[in-house]
Short mmCIF file of C-alpha atoms in Angstrom, two decimals:
data_model
loop_
_atom_site.label_atom_id
_atom_site.label_comp_id
_atom_site.label_asym_id
_atom_site.label_seq_id
_atom_site.Cartn_x
_atom_site.Cartn_y
_atom_site.Cartn_z
CA MET V 1 -10.81 -31.22 -3.55
CA ARG V 2 -14.25 -31.71 -5.41
CA TRP V 3 -15.96 -31.35 -1.72
CA LEU V 4 -13.94 -28.45 -0.92
CA GLY V 5 -14.73 -27.05 -4.42
CA GLU V 6 -18.70 -27.37 -3.93
CA LEU V 7 -18.23 -25.50 -0.48
CA TYR V 8 -16.14 -22.81 -1.75
CA GLU V 9 -18.93 -20.03 -2.09
CA LEU V 10 -21.08 -19.27 0.79
CA PRO V 11 -24.67 -20.21 0.04
CA GLU V 12 -25.97 -16.55 0.66
CA PRO V 13 -23.60 -13.59 1.04
CA PRO V 14 -23.97 -12.05 4.23
CA ASP V 15 -23.48 -8.24 3.08
CA GLU V 16 -27.07 -7.38 3.16
CA ARG V 17 -27.44 -8.69 6.71
CA LEU V 18 -24.63 -6.50 8.04
CA ASP V 19 -25.65 -3.25 6.38
CA GLY V 20 -25.51 -0.70 8.97
CA PHE V 21 -23.41 -2.26 11.34
CA GLU V 22 -22.23 0.65 13.60
CA GLN V 23 -19.20 -0.66 15.30
CA PRO V 24 -15.58 0.10 13.54
CA VAL V 25 -14.90 -2.23 10.76
CA LEU V 26 -11.55 -2.86 9.52
CA ILE V 27 -10.91 -4.69 5.79
CA ILE V 28 -7.71 -5.08 4.60
CA ALA V 29 -6.95 -6.58 1.11
CA GLY V 30 -3.63 -7.07 -1.03
CA ARG V 31 -3.81 -5.23 -4.39
CA GLN V 32 -2.26 -8.37 -5.91
CA ASP V 33 -4.56 -10.74 -4.27
CA ALA V 34 -5.23 -13.37 -7.16
CA VAL V 35 -7.69 -15.57 -5.16
CA VAL V 36 -10.48 -12.72 -3.84
CA GLY V 37 -9.32 -9.49 -5.14
CA TYR V 38 -9.62 -5.90 -3.76
CA GLN V 39 -12.33 -4.14 -5.46
CA ASP V 40 -15.05 -6.44 -3.93
CA GLN V 41 -13.59 -5.75 -0.42
CA GLN V 42 -13.87 -1.81 -1.22
CA ASN V 43 -17.55 -2.29 -2.13
CA LEU V 44 -18.34 -4.40 0.77
CA SER V 45 -16.55 -1.47 3.07
CA GLU V 46 -19.53 0.83 1.70
CA LEU V 47 -21.82 -0.87 3.93
CA PHE V 48 -20.31 0.14 6.99
CA PRO V 49 -20.55 3.56 8.28
CA HIS V 50 -17.32 3.40 10.26
CA ALA V 51 -15.28 1.30 7.82
CA THR V 52 -11.57 1.41 7.08
CA CYS V 53 -10.60 -0.24 3.98
CA ALA V 54 -7.07 -0.57 3.20
CA VAL V 55 -5.47 -2.00 0.08
CA LEU V 56 -2.03 -2.88 0.09
CA ASP V 57 0.49 -2.91 -2.60
CA GLN V 58 2.95 -5.67 -2.73
CA ALA V 59 0.46 -7.86 -1.01
CA GLY V 60 -1.46 -10.83 -2.04
CA HIS V 61 -3.80 -13.19 -0.52
CA ASN V 62 -1.73 -13.56 2.51
CA VAL V 63 -1.43 -9.70 3.40
CA HIS V 64 -0.48 -10.41 6.90
CA LEU V 65 2.47 -12.38 5.79
CA ASP V 66 3.20 -9.77 2.85
CA GLN V 67 2.96 -6.55 4.68
CA PRO V 68 3.13 -7.78 8.62
CA GLN V 69 4.07 -4.43 9.95
CA THR V 70 1.55 -2.45 7.79
CA VAL V 71 -1.23 -5.00 9.02
CA ARG V 72 -0.21 -4.72 12.42
CA GLU V 73 -0.54 -0.88 12.58
CA LEU V 74 -4.01 -1.19 11.07
CA LEU V 75 -5.03 -3.68 13.64
CA ARG V 76 -3.67 -1.41 16.51
CA ASN V 77 -5.60 1.39 14.97
CA TRP V 78 -8.75 -0.76 14.84
CA LEU V 79 -8.48 -1.85 18.43
CA ARG V 80 -8.16 1.46 19.75
CA ARG V 81 -11.33 2.41 17.96
CA MET V 82 -13.09 -0.61 19.73
CA GLU V 83 -12.14 0.63 23.16
CA PRO V 84 -15.32 2.20 24.57
#
């Protein structure tokens, strides 16, 4: 556990290296996520000109398990946007 705790955060946030990424981006967060939270994800989405940021109520850290149908539809929409 100590070893995992030491490696929990990235040594350098990748956010600035991704600034201006021009492809569709999908960020899904759970409003009740007690591990990561959702506000940082909303801020991250601002770096991408073609981002969708969905914050789902009644969903925690495992948003894909808490809201599987909604996550599935969001992923389908993102995949359609990825088609050439």
